Amino acid sequence: MQWTYFIYFAVAAAICWAAGALFAWREDGYRWAIAASCTGLLIFAAFIAGMWLSLERPPLRTMGETRLWYSFFLPAAGLVTYMRRRYKWILSFAVLLSLVFVCINLFKPEIHNKALMPALQSPWFAPHVIVYMIAYAVLGAATLAAVYLLARPAQGKQSQVMELCDSLVYVGLAFVTIGMLFGAIWAKAAWGHYWSWDPKETWAAATWMAYIIYIHFRLHHPSRHKAAMWLLVFGFLLLQICWFGVNYLPSAGNSVHVYG
Amino acid sequence: MWKHPWGYAEGLTICGGLLLTGIMLQFAVGKVELGRLSYPFGLIAGALFLILLIVLHVASRRAGLLRWLSGQVAAITAVSALLLLVIIMGLTRQLPAYEDVLSEASARHNLSMENPAGRMGFMQMTSAWPFALLFLYMLLILGLVTLRRLSRFRLKDLGFALNHLGLFTALFAAAFGSGDLRRLRMTAPLNSPEWRAVDERNEIVELPLAVELKSFGIDEYPPKLMLMDNSSGAILPPGRPAGVEVEASPAVLELAGWQVEVVKYFPAAAALINSDTTLFAEMEMEGSAAAVYARVRDANGAALREGWVSCGSFMFPPIPLPLSDKVSLIMPDREPRRFSSEVTVYTKGGDRRRALIEVNRPMAIDGWQIYQLSYDQARGRWSRYSVFELVRDPWLPIVYAGIGMMLAGAVFLFLSKPRKE
Ligand code: HEM
């Protein structure tokens, strides 16, 4: 197996996944959605297995190789969530994210041999960043829903949209937590300690706490929608500061997270 | 207020009270000296905290007010108050915890003394009394919540248990173990065992182990060619500097509209410098540098200039190739891909181990972790010493146990359904 064959496997898998995602939107499409998604996963898994055999090592070394796993696990996770929770949108969302990684591998493979400074050359680098990226997307979606409700308070649908926000935040917070803990484990290996209150870490902690508050507030006061929506906006604001705002703060002094 | 059941007002008032108490303590006795929590005091303090937790838990079966402490409102207000301090921390520049803000060091930073944030301890937040009190309060609540649910554990509480017990375990060990954390810096010269290191204050510490540097090496990325503006020294094109990697010769490369023909490429070469000419000969020696003999044409293909270009080293100067009055072809310093130290470590117990230490690949021995930190930047690959960081954190396994539980808990969170309204 070689990278040159990737396009055939990727296109075949993508067609299956897209079909599965479309079926999920139809009332009677549940079985077909699962069948199509599984076929896509099998095709993609075959490519990974082939690479594994021909490289004689797990394909986990270069950035391109790790992206293979994300392209695979995103639809897989989407499928599990769909089977458990029956959200119509989750497959489309997962497939879309996965296709981003597939496309990067197809169109920008030269990133494989780009110079990475030694501290970034770690098996934790890709998971840490990509898990945060997914969380970012999911929590962004929750914030959009909240802003929509704040701007146009639709009385009838409010509970439904709040429930959607809840499930998005559960998924998003799960990813934020995993991203943060992967970061901690990596920091231990790279810099000697798992948590140093570097400005980026400080804002990550603040973001995480804001969403913890949201979850518990919702559990305790399910009917206080407005406050909950403002909490979502607040949490996303903190996430923005964590993402790029820190670079402009006086506290960023000599952050280890500022590269180049 | 203060009528049962308590709500947000009471919860926030308690947090406000703790904050004020913390600020007053900070003024009265100065910051929390976390170093004092070193063995066995950290262990004792941790044990006392756990005993307090259990006593409160047992007592809360009788006293309704104590039961409030393991409720959602207490949790929400406590996390919110702590969040406020974390945000303040994110907005203020933090000084290292070992520095004494109120004395000589403050003169250097020149801002801490008059600055109210510095006075209240906010410039060393993690060792400030307000932070410590609110953190312990939050941890106490988290512990009580966890105990209450675990004391009548059912399988459907597994996700809850993993998240809350995991967080409690990690935070507990991180906080009460912080006094036992040792981080030292050692500069190890080639071929001579070193057993001394310095702590954050640059005080010398003798270690129960010795590190002997056998060899040091840097793997570098292939050299790059770039264009430089002769007058400003800026890399061109401005804003998005372009560069091409040289990996073999002969080769023809394209660089921002110029055609660069690599006639000869020596990864390691020595320069022979005369008054008006510079030549390179391929040679692997101490101080050798990468060099390229290039023939550069402009977009029309007209032969323009040819000559040597090199990144230089501590032995040889960098050699640019001027293409015009305005532009030169240059080779910037090569970027390190990997730096590594081959060492032999001797322990007091008579143990002796060889290892290769790299960034991201520390060596573990006798409860210590040895990290590659730095080297002699001026000599680069030919550094004659290597700088290591030595870390000891006996509470780490407990923190990792907590992190493991939280990772499993996150999977539960991912799969769990929010409550229906
Ligand atoms: C890792 C971070 C945390 C996550 C993911 C999390 C998540 C949750 C979830 C999903 C529940 C509902 C569980 C159920 O009812 O089955 C819950 C309940 C609760 N959590 Fe948390 N939580 C976290 C941290 C905290 C912290 C830091 C505190 C307190 C300081 C806290 C206090 C509580 C309380 C009081 C309840 C209600 C328990 C009960 O009614 O029995 N949680 N949490």
Coordinates of C-alpha atoms in Angstrom, one line a residue, chain B:
Chain B
M1 CA -30.5 35.7 53.7
W2 CA -29.1 32.8 55.8
K3 CA -32.6 31.3 55.9
H4 CA -32.8 27.7 54.9
P5 CA -32.4 26.6 52.1
W6 CA -29.4 28.7 51.2
G7 CA -29.1 30.0 47.7
Y8 CA -26.6 31.9 45.5
A9 CA -26.5 34.9 47.8
E10 CA -25.3 32.9 50.7
G11 CA -22.9 30.9 48.5
L12 CA -21.3 34.0 47.1
T13 CA -21.1 35.6 50.5
I14 CA -19.1 32.7 51.8
C15 CA -16.8 32.9 48.9
G16 CA -16.5 36.7 49.4
G17 CA -15.7 36.1 53.0
L18 CA -12.9 33.7 52.1
L19 CA -11.6 36.1 49.6
L20 CA -11.4 38.9 52.1
T21 CA -9.9 36.7 54.8
G22 CA -7.3 35.6 52.2
I23 CA -6.4 39.2 51.3
M24 CA -6.1 40.1 55.0
L25 CA -3.9 37.1 55.6
Q26 CA -1.8 38.0 52.6
F27 CA -1.2 41.5 54.1
A28 CA -0.5 40.1 57.6
V29 CA 1.8 37.2 56.9
G30 CA 2.7 37.3 53.2
K31 CA 2.3 34.7 50.6
V32 CA 1.8 30.9 51.2
E33 CA 5.2 29.3 51.3
L34 CA 4.4 26.2 49.4
G35 CA 8.0 25.0 50.0
R36 CA 7.1 24.5 53.7
L37 CA 4.7 21.7 52.5
S38 CA 7.6 19.4 51.8
Y39 CA 7.8 16.0 53.3
P40 CA 6.5 15.1 55.8
F41 CA 4.3 18.3 56.1
G42 CA 2.5 17.9 52.8
L43 CA 1.6 14.4 53.7
I44 CA 0.4 15.4 57.2
A45 CA -1.6 18.4 55.7
G46 CA -3.2 16.1 53.1
A47 CA -4.1 13.5 55.8
L48 CA -5.7 16.2 58.0
F49 CA -7.7 17.5 55.0
L50 CA -9.0 14.0 54.3
I51 CA -9.9 13.5 58.0
L52 CA -11.7 16.8 58.0
L53 CA -13.5 15.7 54.8
I54 CA -14.7 12.5 56.4
V55 CA -15.8 14.1 59.6
L56 CA -17.8 16.7 57.7
H57 CA -19.3 14.0 55.6
V58 CA -20.4 12.0 58.6
A59 CA -21.7 15.0 60.4
S60 CA -23.6 16.2 57.4
R61 CA -26.0 13.3 57.8
R62 CA -27.3 15.1 60.9
A63 CA -26.8 18.8 60.2
G64 CA -28.7 20.2 57.2
L65 CA -26.3 23.2 56.9
L66 CA -23.4 20.9 56.2
R67 CA -25.4 19.0 53.6
W68 CA -25.7 22.3 51.7
L69 CA -21.9 22.1 51.2
S70 CA -22.4 19.0 48.9
G71 CA -25.1 20.7 46.8
Q72 CA -25.1 22.2 43.4
V73 CA -25.3 25.8 44.6
A74 CA -22.3 25.5 46.8
A75 CA -20.5 23.9 43.9
I76 CA -21.5 26.5 41.3
T77 CA -20.6 29.5 43.5
A78 CA -17.3 28.0 44.6
V79 CA -16.2 27.2 41.0
S80 CA -17.3 30.7 40.0
A81 CA -15.3 32.4 42.7
L82 CA -12.2 30.4 41.8
L83 CA -12.9 31.3 38.1
L84 CA -12.8 35.0 39.0
L85 CA -9.3 34.5 40.5
V86 CA -8.1 32.4 37.5
I87 CA -9.3 35.2 35.1
I88 CA -7.4 37.8 37.2
M89 CA -4.4 35.6 37.0
G90 CA -4.8 35.4 33.2
L91 CA -4.8 39.1 33.0
T92 CA -1.9 40.0 35.3
R93 CA 1.7 39.1 34.6
Q94 CA 2.7 36.3 36.9
L95 CA 6.1 36.2 38.7
P96 CA 7.8 33.0 39.6
A97 CA 6.5 31.6 42.9
Y98 CA 10.0 31.6 44.5
E99 CA 10.5 35.3 44.0
D100 CA 9.9 37.6 47.0
V101 CA 7.5 40.2 45.6
L102 CA 7.7 42.5 48.5
S103 CA 11.5 42.8 48.8
E104 CA 14.6 43.3 46.6
A105 CA 13.2 41.4 43.6
S106 CA 10.3 43.8 43.5
A107 CA 12.7 46.6 42.7
R108 CA 13.7 44.8 39.6
H109 CA 10.1 44.4 38.4
N110 CA 9.4 47.9 39.8
L111 CA 5.7 47.4 39.8
S112 CA 4.8 44.9 42.5
M113 CA 5.3 47.1 45.5
E114 CA 2.8 49.9 44.8
N115 CA 0.6 47.7 42.6
P116 CA -2.5 46.6 44.6
A117 CA -2.6 43.4 42.6
G118 CA 0.9 42.6 43.8
R119 CA 0.0 43.5 47.3
M120 CA -3.0 41.1 47.4
G121 CA -0.8 38.4 46.0
F122 CA -2.4 38.3 42.6
M123 CA 1.0 38.4 40.8
Q124 CA 1.9 35.1 42.3
M125 CA -1.6 33.8 42.3
T126 CA -1.0 30.1 43.0
S127 CA 0.8 31.0 46.2
A128 CA -1.6 33.7 47.3
W129 CA -3.8 33.2 50.3
P130 CA -7.1 34.2 48.6
F131 CA -6.4 31.6 45.9
A132 CA -5.4 28.9 48.4
L133 CA -8.5 29.4 50.6
L134 CA -10.9 29.4 47.7
F135 CA -9.2 26.4 46.1
L136 CA -9.3 24.4 49.4
Y137 CA -13.0 25.4 49.8
M138 CA -13.8 24.2 46.3
L139 CA -11.8 21.0 46.9
L140 CA -13.7 20.4 50.1
I141 CA -17.0 20.7 48.3
L142 CA -15.9 18.5 45.5
G143 CA -14.8 15.9 48.1
L144 CA -18.1 16.1 50.0
V145 CA -20.1 15.8 46.8
T146 CA -18.1 12.7 45.7
L147 CA -18.3 11.1 49.1
R148 CA -22.1 11.6 49.3
R149 CA -22.7 10.0 46.0
L150 CA -20.1 7.2 46.5
S151 CA -21.6 6.3 49.8
R152 CA -24.6 5.0 48.1
F153 CA -22.9 4.0 44.8
R154 CA -24.9 2.5 42.0
L155 CA -23.6 1.5 38.6
K156 CA -25.3 4.3 36.9
D157 CA -23.1 6.7 39.0
L158 CA -20.0 5.4 37.3
G159 CA -19.6 8.4 35.0
F160 CA -20.2 10.8 37.9
A161 CA -17.7 8.9 40.1
L162 CA -14.9 8.9 37.4
N163 CA -15.3 12.6 36.7
H164 CA -15.6 13.9 40.3
L165 CA -13.3 11.4 42.1
G166 CA -10.7 11.8 39.3
L167 CA -10.7 15.5 39.5
F168 CA -10.5 15.4 43.3
T169 CA -7.6 12.9 43.2
A170 CA -5.6 14.9 40.7
L171 CA -6.2 18.3 42.4
F172 CA -5.6 16.9 45.9
A173 CA -2.2 15.3 44.9
A174 CA -1.2 18.3 42.8
A175 CA -1.9 20.7 45.7
F176 CA -0.6 18.8 48.7
G177 CA 2.3 17.4 46.7
S178 CA 3.5 20.8 45.4
G179 CA 5.9 21.1 48.3
D180 CA 7.6 17.9 47.4
L181 CA 8.2 18.9 43.8
R182 CA 11.9 19.4 43.1
R183 CA 13.1 21.0 39.8
L184 CA 16.8 21.4 39.4
R185 CA 19.1 22.4 36.6
M186 CA 22.4 20.7 36.0
T187 CA 25.1 21.7 33.5
A188 CA 27.0 18.5 32.7
P189 CA 30.4 18.8 31.0
L190 CA 31.7 16.2 28.6
N191 CA 33.2 13.1 30.2
S192 CA 33.2 14.2 33.8
P193 CA 30.5 13.0 36.2
E194 CA 28.5 15.9 37.7
W195 CA 26.4 15.5 40.9
R196 CA 25.6 19.1 41.7
A197 CA 22.7 21.1 40.3
V198 CA 21.1 24.4 41.1
D199 CA 17.5 25.2 42.2
E200 CA 15.4 28.1 41.1
R201 CA 17.2 30.5 43.3
N202 CA 20.6 29.3 41.8
E203 CA 21.5 27.7 45.1
I204 CA 23.7 24.6 44.7
V205 CA 22.2 21.3 45.6
E206 CA 24.1 18.0 45.9
L207 CA 22.3 15.0 44.4
P208 CA 22.1 11.3 45.2
L209 CA 23.1 10.6 41.6
A210 CA 25.7 11.7 39.1
V211 CA 25.3 12.3 35.4
E212 CA 28.2 11.9 33.0
L213 CA 27.8 13.3 29.5
K214 CA 29.3 10.9 27.0
S215 CA 28.4 12.8 23.8
F216 CA 26.1 15.5 22.6
G217 CA 24.6 15.8 19.2
I218 CA 22.2 17.8 17.1
D219 CA 20.3 16.5 14.1
E220 CA 19.5 19.4 11.9
Y221 CA 17.0 20.0 9.2
P222 CA 18.4 20.4 5.7
P223 CA 19.7 24.0 5.1
K224 CA 17.4 26.5 3.5
L225 CA 18.2 29.2 1.0
M226 CA 16.4 32.5 1.4
L227 CA 16.5 36.0 0.0
M228 CA 17.5 39.0 2.2
D229 CA 17.0 42.7 1.7
N230 CA 20.5 44.1 1.9
S231 CA 19.6 47.4 3.6
S232 CA 17.1 46.2 6.2
G233 CA 18.2 42.6 6.7
A234 CA 14.6 41.4 6.3
I235 CA 13.8 38.1 4.7
L236 CA 11.9 38.5 1.4
P237 CA 9.1 38.7 0.3
P238 CA 8.2 40.9 3.3
G239 CA 5.5 39.4 5.5
R240 CA 5.6 35.8 4.1
P241 CA 9.3 34.8 3.9
A242 CA 10.0 32.2 1.3
G243 CA 12.7 29.5 1.6
V244 CA 13.7 26.4 -0.3
E245 CA 15.4 23.4 1.3
V246 CA 18.6 22.1 -0.2
E247 CA 18.8 18.3 0.0
A248 CA 21.0 17.2 -2.9
S249 CA 23.1 18.5 -5.8
P250 CA 22.8 19.1 -8.6
A251 CA 19.3 20.5 -8.4
V252 CA 17.4 23.5 -9.7
L253 CA 15.2 25.2 -7.2
E254 CA 12.8 28.1 -7.6
L255 CA 12.8 30.8 -5.0
A256 CA 10.4 33.8 -5.2
G257 CA 10.9 34.2 -8.9
W258 CA 14.6 33.5 -9.0
Q259 CA 16.0 30.3 -10.4
V260 CA 18.6 28.8 -8.1
E261 CA 20.9 26.1 -9.5
V262 CA 22.6 24.1 -6.8
V263 CA 25.9 23.2 -8.4
K264 CA 27.5 21.8 -5.3
Y265 CA 26.1 21.1 -1.9
F266 CA 28.3 20.1 1.1
P267 CA 26.4 19.3 4.3
A268 CA 29.7 19.8 6.2
A269 CA 32.4 22.0 4.8
A270 CA 35.3 24.1 5.9
A271 CA 35.9 27.6 4.5
L272 CA 39.1 28.8 3.0
I273 CA 39.0 32.5 3.3
N274 CA 41.4 34.8 1.4
S275 CA 41.4 38.5 1.3
D276 CA 39.0 38.6 -1.7
T277 CA 37.7 35.0 -2.2
T278 CA 36.1 32.4 -0.1
L279 CA 36.2 28.7 -1.1
F280 CA 34.7 25.7 0.6
A281 CA 36.0 22.2 0.8
E282 CA 33.9 19.2 2.0
M283 CA 35.2 18.3 5.4
E284 CA 33.7 16.9 8.6
M285 CA 35.4 18.7 11.5
E286 CA 34.7 20.6 14.6
G287 CA 32.9 23.8 13.4
S288 CA 32.2 22.7 9.8
A289 CA 29.2 24.3 8.2
A290 CA 26.8 23.6 5.4
A291 CA 27.7 25.3 2.1
V292 CA 26.2 25.6 -1.4
Y293 CA 27.7 26.7 -4.6
A294 CA 24.8 28.3 -6.4
R295 CA 24.3 29.8 -9.9
V296 CA 21.3 32.2 -9.7
R297 CA 19.3 33.5 -12.7
D298 CA 16.5 35.9 -12.7
A299 CA 13.1 35.2 -14.2
N300 CA 14.3 35.7 -17.7
G301 CA 17.0 33.0 -17.3
A302 CA 19.9 35.4 -17.8
A303 CA 22.9 34.2 -15.9
L304 CA 23.3 36.6 -13.0
R305 CA 25.6 35.6 -10.2
E306 CA 27.3 32.5 -9.0
G307 CA 29.2 31.8 -5.8
W308 CA 29.3 30.2 -2.4
V309 CA 26.7 30.7 0.3
S310 CA 26.9 29.3 3.8
C311 CA 25.2 29.5 7.2
G312 CA 28.5 29.6 9.0
S313 CA 29.3 28.2 12.5
F314 CA 31.2 29.3 15.5
M315 CA 34.3 28.8 13.5
F316 CA 33.3 30.3 10.1
P317 CA 31.3 33.5 9.4
P318 CA 28.1 33.2 7.4
I319 CA 28.6 33.9 3.7
P320 CA 25.9 35.6 1.7
L321 CA 25.8 35.7 -2.1
P322 CA 24.9 39.3 -3.2
L323 CA 22.6 39.1 -6.3
S324 CA 22.1 42.8 -6.8
D325 CA 22.4 46.1 -4.8
K326 CA 19.2 45.2 -3.1
V327 CA 19.1 41.5 -2.6
S328 CA 21.3 38.7 -1.4
L329 CA 20.9 34.9 -1.3
I330 CA 21.5 33.7 2.3
M331 CA 21.5 30.5 4.2
P332 CA 20.0 31.0 7.7
D333 CA 21.2 28.9 10.6
R334 CA 19.9 25.3 10.3
E335 CA 17.0 24.4 12.5
P336 CA 17.5 21.6 15.0
R337 CA 15.4 18.5 14.4
R338 CA 16.5 16.7 17.5
F339 CA 19.1 17.3 20.1
S340 CA 20.2 14.5 22.3
S341 CA 22.7 13.6 25.0
E342 CA 24.3 10.2 25.6
V343 CA 24.8 9.8 29.3
T344 CA 25.8 7.4 32.0
V345 CA 24.0 7.9 35.3
Y346 CA 25.4 6.6 38.6
T347 CA 23.3 6.3 41.7
K348 CA 24.3 6.2 45.3
G349 CA 23.1 2.6 45.4
G350 CA 25.9 1.7 43.0
D351 CA 23.6 1.5 40.0
R352 CA 24.9 2.6 36.6
R353 CA 22.8 3.1 33.6
R354 CA 23.4 4.4 30.0
A355 CA 20.7 6.3 28.2
L356 CA 20.0 8.7 25.4
I357 CA 18.1 11.7 26.6
E358 CA 16.2 13.9 24.1
V359 CA 13.6 16.6 24.2
N360 CA 10.3 14.8 24.9
R361 CA 12.2 11.7 25.9
P362 CA 13.3 12.1 29.5
M363 CA 15.2 9.4 31.4
A364 CA 13.7 8.0 34.6
I365 CA 16.0 6.7 37.4
D366 CA 15.6 6.4 41.1
G367 CA 12.5 8.6 41.3
W368 CA 14.2 11.3 39.2
Q369 CA 13.3 12.3 35.7
I370 CA 16.2 13.8 33.7
Y371 CA 15.2 16.1 30.8
Q372 CA 17.2 17.6 28.0
L373 CA 17.0 21.3 28.5
S374 CA 19.7 23.2 26.6
Y375 CA 23.3 23.3 25.4
D376 CA 26.0 25.7 24.5
Q377 CA 24.1 27.7 21.8
A378 CA 27.2 29.4 20.5
R379 CA 28.9 26.1 19.6
G380 CA 25.7 24.4 18.5
R381 CA 26.4 20.8 17.4
W382 CA 29.9 21.0 19.0
S383 CA 28.6 22.0 22.4
R384 CA 30.9 20.7 25.1
Y385 CA 28.2 20.5 27.7
S386 CA 24.6 19.7 28.0
V387 CA 22.0 21.3 30.4
F388 CA 19.6 18.9 32.0
E389 CA 16.5 19.5 34.2
L390 CA 16.1 17.0 37.0
V391 CA 12.6 16.6 38.3
R392 CA 11.3 14.7 41.3
D393 CA 7.6 14.5 42.0
P394 CA 6.7 11.6 44.4
W395 CA 3.0 12.4 44.1
L396 CA 2.9 12.0 40.4
P397 CA 1.4 8.5 40.3
I398 CA -1.6 9.8 42.3
V399 CA -2.0 12.7 39.9
Y400 CA -1.9 10.3 37.0
A401 CA -4.4 8.0 38.6
G402 CA -6.8 11.1 38.8
I403 CA -6.0 12.0 35.2
G404 CA -6.8 8.5 34.1
M405 CA -10.1 8.5 35.8
M406 CA -11.0 11.9 34.3
L407 CA -10.1 10.6 30.8
A408 CA -12.5 7.7 31.3
G409 CA -15.0 10.1 32.8
A410 CA -14.8 12.3 29.7
V411 CA -15.8 9.3 27.6
F412 CA -18.9 8.9 29.8
L413 CA -19.6 12.6 29.5
F414 CA -19.4 12.3 25.7
L415 CA -21.9 9.4 25.7
S416 CA -24.3 10.7 28.4
K417 CA -27.6 12.2 27.7
P418 CA -28.4 15.6 29.3
R419 CA -31.5 15.5 31.4
K420 CA -34.8 16.2 29.7
E421 CA -36.5 19.3 30.8

